[in-house]
Amino acid sequence: MMDAREENDIEIEGMIGYERKGSEFSDQMIKEPLLLKSRINNTSQIAIVGANVCPIESLDYEIVENDLFKQDWRSRRKVEIFQYVVLKWTLALLIGLATGVVAFFNNLAVENIAGFKLLLTNNFMLKEKYYFAFLSFAGCNVALAIAAAALCAYIAPAAAGSGIPEVKAYLNGIDAHSILAPGTLFVKIFGSIFGVAAGFVVGKEGPMVHTGACIANLLGQGGSRKYHLTWKWLRYFKNDRDRRDLITCGAAAGVAAAFRAPVGGVLFALEEVASWWRSALLWRTFFTTAVVAVVLRGFIEFCRSGKCGLFGQGGLIMFDVNSAKAMYSTQDLLAVIFLGVLGGLLGSFYNYLVDKVLRTYSIINEKGPSFKVLLVIIISLLTSCCTYGLPWLSPCIPCPPHLQDQCPTVGRSGNYKNFQCPPNHYNDLASLFFNTNDDAIRNLLTSGTEKRFLLSSLFVFFAAMYVLGIITYGIAIPSGLFIPVILAGASYGRLVGSFLGSLSELDVGLFALLGAASFLGGTMRMTVSLCVILLELTNDLLMLPLVMLVLLISKTVADCFNKGVYDQIVKMKGLPYLEAHAEPYMRHLVASDVVSGPLVTFSGVEKVGNIYHTLKNTRHNGFPVIDEPPYSSAQELYGLVLRSHLLVLLKGKKFSKQRNMTGSTIMTIFKAHDFAKPGSGKGPKLEDLDITEEEMEMYVDLHPITNTSPYTVVESMSLAKAAVLFRQLGLRHLCVVPKTPGRPSIVGTLTRHDFMPEHILGLYPHINPHK
């Protein structure tokens, strides 16, 4: 991935030769991105990455067919092809192993740190030193919060937040600064541990997806010259195509590690994050998630011997709510439909509020790292006050007679927290608040516990989770949305189940599961993957029809109001995400309508000075190469040459004084891997070139490095059809050629930016995007 702060060769994500300041639109459909009006795009497309404004570029997913690469393919022996296949599966295995180990370490650390904090607080409570209990509880939370915030604010701002929107954007073809860098991986792991252990209403599931993607990116770098890891086999992976496949495996592994749901991980990658899919990728992602499941199973067996400190069964084991009988009647289906509608309404409103909070936080985060840390401290203190203060509103409940050994709970986790209550009594709100998130979910989903929680307590807990989940997302810590949404959804699901009591045959634990499913569907708008994840999470296959029904209803209702939360965040950050469908107004335009000049092209044999000055004065990534007599019978589009390839060619200084084709000489000097994409953007830079005045007047043959088969469309093709083609093929450049002969051989080049609504409506403000 290109390091945007160190490299000047960042492309303008638009028409070749097109530079335009961002336009403002009064139409409410095209909302302002999170980027403020004071930020003007003078060089390239910019977006918010971890509350920082960074230039972005697209990925070169297209297969380049030039003379050098063709020669490399022809020269590969069967043993080298076998090595390539074996290495792909080996990397998939390593991604699964590494993600599984990181997930276990994450859970082990969270359970032990949070467990120590809760035990310390509980000991003060038992001695009735309530002020000391609060001070120790809040003090531990603030210390952990500062550690997480400092890591994000000062070391890797891209590690803040969930990370799923950034991974989704990357797999769509958007390469943003440092979202998958090693520093981001380090901060994501430890920041997530500190953030979850600090008691924030966040989950580790979103960060685990980002972590898996970072691990895959690190393993798929294709070697490193800096660390002398340039094994011959690794050069095969120095391209965006193979890296993106590995990152898809990493994202699937992250979900599998977070929920111990291998099939759900594959479906999550297919349904939510991946923009391109094929059967070979399905095999590899399934293999990767299976490895994760085996690794986690092995660690769980190891920890059952008691060698993992306070680590219990939280986070790495199914919730097992299948002890209740899933028998349902027509009136139960009506209750499920009601839950689906309620989840859709609450989920869409949740997304609306998250949008507003993120825009507010962006203004604060812009002021600098210290303000980010201060905001985290404020939210931490507010969360500690709610977690410690709200249980005081709940009355003490006598322990059930048949549970004298388990009630009240004295240790770290349990279902019957004593809190401030007298002996043989418990506080039901404390049983939810004073637990790790995994144990709280387990308490809500447990069947056969109709009388465990008061209706008022469930309502207070739901309100707290709903509000705290909204105001916590967006601060400078790694934070996932899955767990807050499951907690809030399970709360109102159990609340509805308690209200319906005598009218329904379903257990309140099953209602809690359906409530969690409805809220997840209402916020994230996923169906198949969420259904499988929940079934793997709870080990309750009998609930499949009801979970399917509630997810379909909640998604349908919520789609009437706004988009899914991850889609909203992608748009807010200004990431130029290409949807699978074209907007209706694109049918009224043709491809040539959105390209504008002047067009920058090169001749097949070009003067070195022209190439150097063009690279210096533009930020384009690709340039059309035009052949004219005597190199061709008439003017023709020979192909497209990439900026990175031109830099390698100029650095090699294989020039000629005469304007002759010297392709055969270049073919003997350069190899295909010289032009492969380097890891972490450490390729040649324009500033590194040392070209003399004499060399500026010399010529270089571009034919060997020019992609002779770029994708082209005729200028009269509808923009909607071109947009679908561009997205489905994963292109970075789409050449527009004239329909009639006798004109210049190329009209222009379409890139990702040309399909963005902001660009199109800036050129044609009279278009009504509502139609």
PDB file of C-alpha atoms in Angstrom, residues 6 263 349 636 646:
ATOM      1  CA  GLU A   6       5.929  10.062   1.824  1.00  0.00           C
ATOM      2  CA  VAL A 263     -19.292 -20.486   8.237  1.00  0.00           C
ATOM      3  CA  PHE A 349     -32.819   5.602  14.342  1.00  0.00           C
ATOM      4  CA  GLU A 636      -3.921   4.050 -32.857  1.00  0.00           C
ATOM      5  CA  LEU A 646       7.328   4.671 -15.779  1.00  0.00           C
TER       6      LEU A 646
END
